[in-house]
Amino acid sequence: MNSTFFEWNAELRDSYLTAIDAVLKKGMAAKEVVCSITTGFRSIPSIRTAPGLNPYHATVADIGYGFDAVRGTIKRLRQGESISLAKEMLVFDLDTLRISEKQIRPNFELVENWAQQDTMYLIELSKGLNRQIAEMINEAIRLGQAMLGPEWEIIRTRIQNIQAIPRL
């Protein structure tokens, strides 16, 4: 069953899309700072070779790509582009962000274990920003679920096999 957003009330659809976009914009700002910090971690000898640093940095970048993907889909829909699997794309991208956010935690904890006292302020700043990123992703997902209702879970169940394909 291919469905499009154009079957919906345009005002309602656009209000949800606007809200999701605004939430992700806030999450993207936090992600940009975390990405800068993780790049900076590479210049700190005690953390540079810490287990988890590269996967942590890669997961932060992955979240950024996910934000871009959702926001790009929203932009295309707002511009009136007819996308046959628009709902599926939105659910896939938002749920993949949820998975990426879960992947960040253990990698961050490994980096945190290697931090020295003089770099703890960066770790604490990153920890707070990671929480903000998670909150923004979860809020965007809540909005997506509210917008799609029971259809969210039906679509998510269908796309799970696609999500299982490793992303490198």
PDB file of C-alpha atoms in Angstrom:
ATOM      1  CA  MET A   1       0.000   0.000   0.000  1.00  0.00           C
ATOM      2  CA  ASN A   2       1.715   3.142  -1.183  1.00  0.00           C
ATOM      3  CA  SER A   3       0.280   6.249   0.375  1.00  0.00           C
ATOM      4  CA  THR A   4       1.131   9.876   0.059  1.00  0.00           C
ATOM      5  CA  PHE A   5       0.739  12.853   2.308  1.00  0.00           C
ATOM      6  CA  PHE A   6      -1.358  14.534  -0.323  1.00  0.00           C
ATOM      7  CA  GLU A   7      -4.366  12.438   0.699  1.00  0.00           C
ATOM      8  CA  TRP A   8      -4.418  14.392   3.952  1.00  0.00           C
ATOM      9  CA  ASN A   9      -5.690  17.764   5.020  1.00  0.00           C
ATOM     10  CA  ALA A  10      -2.817  20.001   3.871  1.00  0.00           C
ATOM     11  CA  GLU A  11      -3.034  22.341   6.859  1.00  0.00           C
ATOM     12  CA  LEU A  12      -2.844  19.521   9.401  1.00  0.00           C
ATOM     13  CA  ARG A  13      -0.035  17.758   7.503  1.00  0.00           C
ATOM     14  CA  ASP A  14       1.984  20.953   7.201  1.00  0.00           C
ATOM     15  CA  SER A  15       1.539  21.851  10.879  1.00  0.00           C
ATOM     16  CA  TYR A  16       2.985  18.485  11.916  1.00  0.00           C
ATOM     17  CA  LEU A  17       5.798  18.727   9.384  1.00  0.00           C
ATOM     18  CA  THR A  18       6.612  22.251  10.604  1.00  0.00           C
ATOM     19  CA  ALA A  19       6.732  21.056  14.217  1.00  0.00           C
ATOM     20  CA  ILE A  20       8.962  18.063  13.373  1.00  0.00           C
ATOM     21  CA  ASP A  21      11.281  20.297  11.346  1.00  0.00           C
ATOM     22  CA  ALA A  22      11.558  22.845  14.184  1.00  0.00           C
ATOM     23  CA  VAL A  23      12.388  20.152  16.728  1.00  0.00           C
ATOM     24  CA  LEU A  24      15.038  18.631  14.485  1.00  0.00           C
ATOM     25  CA  LYS A  25      16.564  22.042  13.843  1.00  0.00           C
ATOM     26  CA  LYS A  26      17.168  22.363  17.610  1.00  0.00           C
ATOM     27  CA  GLY A  27      18.620  18.857  17.733  1.00  0.00           C
ATOM     28  CA  MET A  28      20.876  19.674  14.793  1.00  0.00           C
ATOM     29  CA  ALA A  29      22.331  22.652  16.675  1.00  0.00           C
ATOM     30  CA  ALA A  30      23.240  20.412  19.628  1.00  0.00           C
ATOM     31  CA  LYS A  31      24.669  17.817  17.230  1.00  0.00           C
ATOM     32  CA  GLU A  32      26.927  20.429  15.610  1.00  0.00           C
ATOM     33  CA  VAL A  33      28.465  21.307  18.978  1.00  0.00           C
ATOM     34  CA  VAL A  34      28.914  17.638  19.935  1.00  0.00           C
ATOM     35  CA  CYS A  35      30.543  16.941  16.573  1.00  0.00           C
ATOM     36  CA  SER A  36      33.005  19.778  17.174  1.00  0.00           C
ATOM     37  CA  ILE A  37      33.778  18.478  20.649  1.00  0.00           C
ATOM     38  CA  THR A  38      34.325  14.918  19.418  1.00  0.00           C
ATOM     39  CA  THR A  39      36.690  16.254  16.771  1.00  0.00           C
ATOM     40  CA  GLY A  40      38.493  18.118  19.544  1.00  0.00           C
ATOM     41  CA  PHE A  41      38.779  14.918  21.580  1.00  0.00           C
ATOM     42  CA  ARG A  42      41.237  13.678  18.957  1.00  0.00           C
ATOM     43  CA  SER A  43      43.728  16.365  20.010  1.00  0.00           C
ATOM     44  CA  ILE A  44      43.692  15.277  23.671  1.00  0.00           C
ATOM     45  CA  PRO A  45      46.354  12.582  24.171  1.00  0.00           C
ATOM     46  CA  SER A  46      44.493  10.822  27.001  1.00  0.00           C
ATOM     47  CA  ILE A  47      41.349  10.458  24.871  1.00  0.00           C
ATOM     48  CA  ARG A  48      42.741  10.278  21.314  1.00  0.00           C
ATOM     49  CA  THR A  49      43.149   6.494  21.375  1.00  0.00           C
ATOM     50  CA  ALA A  50      40.309   5.811  23.787  1.00  0.00           C
ATOM     51  CA  PRO A  51      38.039   2.924  22.895  1.00  0.00           C
ATOM     52  CA  GLY A  52      34.748   4.216  21.585  1.00  0.00           C
ATOM     53  CA  LEU A  53      35.991   7.557  20.247  1.00  0.00           C
ATOM     54  CA  ASN A  54      35.739   6.742  16.545  1.00  0.00           C
ATOM     55  CA  PRO A  55      32.351   4.981  16.846  1.00  0.00           C
ATOM     56  CA  TYR A  56      31.104   7.837  19.055  1.00  0.00           C
ATOM     57  CA  HIS A  57      32.153  10.454  16.504  1.00  0.00           C
ATOM     58  CA  ALA A  58      30.710   8.361  13.642  1.00  0.00           C
ATOM     59  CA  THR A  59      27.390   7.950  15.460  1.00  0.00           C
ATOM     60  CA  VAL A  60      27.175  11.711  16.053  1.00  0.00           C
ATOM     61  CA  ALA A  61      27.802  12.241  12.332  1.00  0.00           C
ATOM     62  CA  ASP A  62      25.210   9.558  11.530  1.00  0.00           C
ATOM     63  CA  ILE A  63      22.644  11.449  13.606  1.00  0.00           C
ATOM     64  CA  GLY A  64      23.464  14.568  11.594  1.00  0.00           C
ATOM     65  CA  TYR A  65      22.842  12.695   8.355  1.00  0.00           C
ATOM     66  CA  GLY A  66      19.550  11.461   9.804  1.00  0.00           C
ATOM     67  CA  PHE A  67      18.474  14.999  10.691  1.00  0.00           C
ATOM     68  CA  ASP A  68      19.347  16.068   7.146  1.00  0.00           C
ATOM     69  CA  ALA A  69      17.367  13.174   5.664  1.00  0.00           C
ATOM     70  CA  VAL A  70      14.173  13.943   7.606  1.00  0.00           C
ATOM     71  CA  ARG A  71      14.440  17.671   7.010  1.00  0.00           C
ATOM     72  CA  GLY A  72      15.084  17.045   3.303  1.00  0.00           C
ATOM     73  CA  THR A  73      11.981  14.876   3.020  1.00  0.00           C
ATOM     74  CA  ILE A  74       9.929  17.531   4.807  1.00  0.00           C
ATOM     75  CA  LYS A  75      11.249  20.221   2.480  1.00  0.00           C
ATOM     76  CA  ARG A  76      10.390  18.169  -0.600  1.00  0.00           C
ATOM     77  CA  LEU A  77       6.864  17.550   0.683  1.00  0.00           C
ATOM     78  CA  ARG A  78       6.339  21.221   1.480  1.00  0.00           C
ATOM     79  CA  GLN A  79       7.433  22.113  -2.034  1.00  0.00           C
ATOM     80  CA  GLY A  80       4.664  19.893  -3.346  1.00  0.00           C
ATOM     81  CA  GLU A  81       6.776  17.022  -4.607  1.00  0.00           C
ATOM     82  CA  SER A  82       4.709  13.861  -4.888  1.00  0.00           C
ATOM     83  CA  ILE A  83       6.640  11.070  -3.181  1.00  0.00           C
ATOM     84  CA  SER A  84       4.892   7.705  -3.389  1.00  0.00           C
ATOM     85  CA  LEU A  85       6.445   6.391  -0.155  1.00  0.00           C
ATOM     86  CA  ALA A  86       6.605   9.683   1.747  1.00  0.00           C
ATOM     87  CA  LYS A  87       5.153   8.305   4.982  1.00  0.00           C
ATOM     88  CA  GLU A  88       7.474   5.325   4.814  1.00  0.00           C
ATOM     89  CA  MET A  89      10.470   7.601   4.245  1.00  0.00           C
ATOM     90  CA  LEU A  90       9.530   9.763   7.213  1.00  0.00           C
ATOM     91  CA  VAL A  91       9.009   6.785   9.543  1.00  0.00           C
ATOM     92  CA  PHE A  92      12.223   5.139   8.323  1.00  0.00           C
ATOM     93  CA  ASP A  93      14.294   8.283   8.857  1.00  0.00           C
ATOM     94  CA  LEU A  94      12.811   9.139  12.258  1.00  0.00           C
ATOM     95  CA  ASP A  95      13.066   5.585  13.555  1.00  0.00           C
ATOM     96  CA  THR A  96      16.632   5.275  12.254  1.00  0.00           C
ATOM     97  CA  LEU A  97      17.449   8.408  14.262  1.00  0.00           C
ATOM     98  CA  ARG A  98      16.074   6.601  17.325  1.00  0.00           C
ATOM     99  CA  ILE A  99      18.427   3.687  16.658  1.00  0.00           C
ATOM    100  CA  SER A 100      21.424   5.998  16.132  1.00  0.00           C
ATOM    101  CA  GLU A 101      20.687   7.795  19.391  1.00  0.00           C
ATOM    102  CA  LYS A 102      20.715   4.464  21.244  1.00  0.00           C
ATOM    103  CA  GLN A 103      24.075   3.598  19.638  1.00  0.00           C
ATOM    104  CA  ILE A 104      25.704   6.794  20.880  1.00  0.00           C
ATOM    105  CA  ARG A 105      25.399   5.986  24.593  1.00  0.00           C
ATOM    106  CA  PRO A 106      27.756   3.009  25.003  1.00  0.00           C
ATOM    107  CA  ASN A 107      30.373   4.607  22.775  1.00  0.00           C
ATOM    108  CA  PHE A 108      30.191   7.839  24.750  1.00  0.00           C
ATOM    109  CA  GLU A 109      30.510   5.916  28.016  1.00  0.00           C
ATOM    110  CA  LEU A 110      33.725   4.320  26.745  1.00  0.00           C
ATOM    111  CA  VAL A 111      35.182   7.737  25.892  1.00  0.00           C
ATOM    112  CA  GLU A 112      34.015   9.073  29.254  1.00  0.00           C
ATOM    113  CA  ASN A 113      35.903   6.312  31.073  1.00  0.00           C
ATOM    114  CA  TRP A 114      39.179   7.509  29.532  1.00  0.00           C
ATOM    115  CA  ALA A 115      38.730  11.195  30.305  1.00  0.00           C
ATOM    116  CA  GLN A 116      41.126  12.874  32.690  1.00  0.00           C
ATOM    117  CA  GLN A 117      40.076  15.486  35.223  1.00  0.00           C
ATOM    118  CA  ASP A 118      41.198  18.379  32.992  1.00  0.00           C
ATOM    119  CA  THR A 119      38.835  17.263  30.198  1.00  0.00           C
ATOM    120  CA  MET A 120      35.802  16.415  32.321  1.00  0.00           C
ATOM    121  CA  TYR A 121      34.147  19.722  31.443  1.00  0.00           C
ATOM    122  CA  LEU A 122      34.073  18.610  27.783  1.00  0.00           C
ATOM    123  CA  ILE A 123      32.622  15.258  28.789  1.00  0.00           C
ATOM    124  CA  GLU A 124      29.925  16.946  30.879  1.00  0.00           C
ATOM    125  CA  LEU A 125      29.113  19.365  28.057  1.00  0.00           C
ATOM    126  CA  SER A 126      28.866  16.454  25.610  1.00  0.00           C
ATOM    127  CA  LYS A 127      26.689  14.494  28.028  1.00  0.00           C
ATOM    128  CA  GLY A 128      24.232  17.403  28.283  1.00  0.00           C
ATOM    129  CA  LEU A 129      24.173  17.888  24.525  1.00  0.00           C
ATOM    130  CA  ASN A 130      23.650  14.152  23.974  1.00  0.00           C
ATOM    131  CA  ARG A 131      20.585  14.397  26.244  1.00  0.00           C
ATOM    132  CA  GLN A 132      19.287  17.342  24.208  1.00  0.00           C
ATOM    133  CA  ILE A 133      19.784  15.414  20.972  1.00  0.00           C
ATOM    134  CA  ALA A 134      17.892  12.438  22.422  1.00  0.00           C
ATOM    135  CA  GLU A 135      15.055  14.684  23.620  1.00  0.00           C
ATOM    136  CA  MET A 136      14.723  16.312  20.197  1.00  0.00           C
ATOM    137  CA  ILE A 137      14.729  12.941  18.405  1.00  0.00           C
ATOM    138  CA  ASN A 138      12.133  11.550  20.814  1.00  0.00           C
ATOM    139  CA  GLU A 139       9.950  14.644  20.407  1.00  0.00           C
ATOM    140  CA  ALA A 140      10.145  14.411  16.599  1.00  0.00           C
ATOM    141  CA  ILE A 141       9.144  10.746  16.830  1.00  0.00           C
ATOM    142  CA  ARG A 142       6.216  11.589  19.136  1.00  0.00           C
ATOM    143  CA  LEU A 143       5.049  14.157  16.597  1.00  0.00           C
ATOM    144  CA  GLY A 144       5.412  11.631  13.774  1.00  0.00           C
ATOM    145  CA  GLN A 145       3.425   9.074  15.760  1.00  0.00           C
ATOM    146  CA  ALA A 146       0.718  11.640  16.512  1.00  0.00           C
ATOM    147  CA  MET A 147       0.550  12.619  12.861  1.00  0.00           C
ATOM    148  CA  LEU A 148       0.304   9.045  11.552  1.00  0.00           C
ATOM    149  CA  GLY A 149      -1.580   7.462  14.433  1.00  0.00           C
ATOM    150  CA  PRO A 150      -1.802   3.662  14.248  1.00  0.00           C
ATOM    151  CA  GLU A 151      -0.304   3.765  10.756  1.00  0.00           C
ATOM    152  CA  TRP A 152       3.099   4.642  12.347  1.00  0.00           C
ATOM    153  CA  GLU A 153       3.526   1.185  13.875  1.00  0.00           C
ATOM    154  CA  ILE A 154       2.263  -0.597  10.748  1.00  0.00           C
ATOM    155  CA  ILE A 155       4.843   1.247   8.638  1.00  0.00           C
ATOM    156  CA  ARG A 156       7.621   0.795  11.209  1.00  0.00           C
ATOM    157  CA  THR A 157       7.009  -2.948  11.269  1.00  0.00           C
ATOM    158  CA  ARG A 158       7.275  -3.078   7.457  1.00  0.00           C
ATOM    159  CA  ILE A 159      10.542  -1.119   7.325  1.00  0.00           C
ATOM    160  CA  GLN A 160      12.396  -3.000  10.065  1.00  0.00           C
ATOM    161  CA  ASN A 161      14.019  -5.392   7.605  1.00  0.00           C
ATOM    162  CA  ILE A 162      15.415  -2.458   5.640  1.00  0.00           C
ATOM    163  CA  GLN A 163      16.834  -0.974   8.839  1.00  0.00           C
ATOM    164  CA  ALA A 164      18.652  -4.220   9.522  1.00  0.00           C
ATOM    165  CA  ILE A 165      20.939  -3.574   6.554  1.00  0.00           C
ATOM    166  CA  PRO A 166      24.261  -2.400   8.026  1.00  0.00           C
ATOM    167  CA  ARG A 167      24.998   1.271   7.527  1.00  0.00           C
ATOM    168  CA  LEU A 168      28.686   1.975   7.029  1.00  0.00           C
TER     169      LEU A 168
END
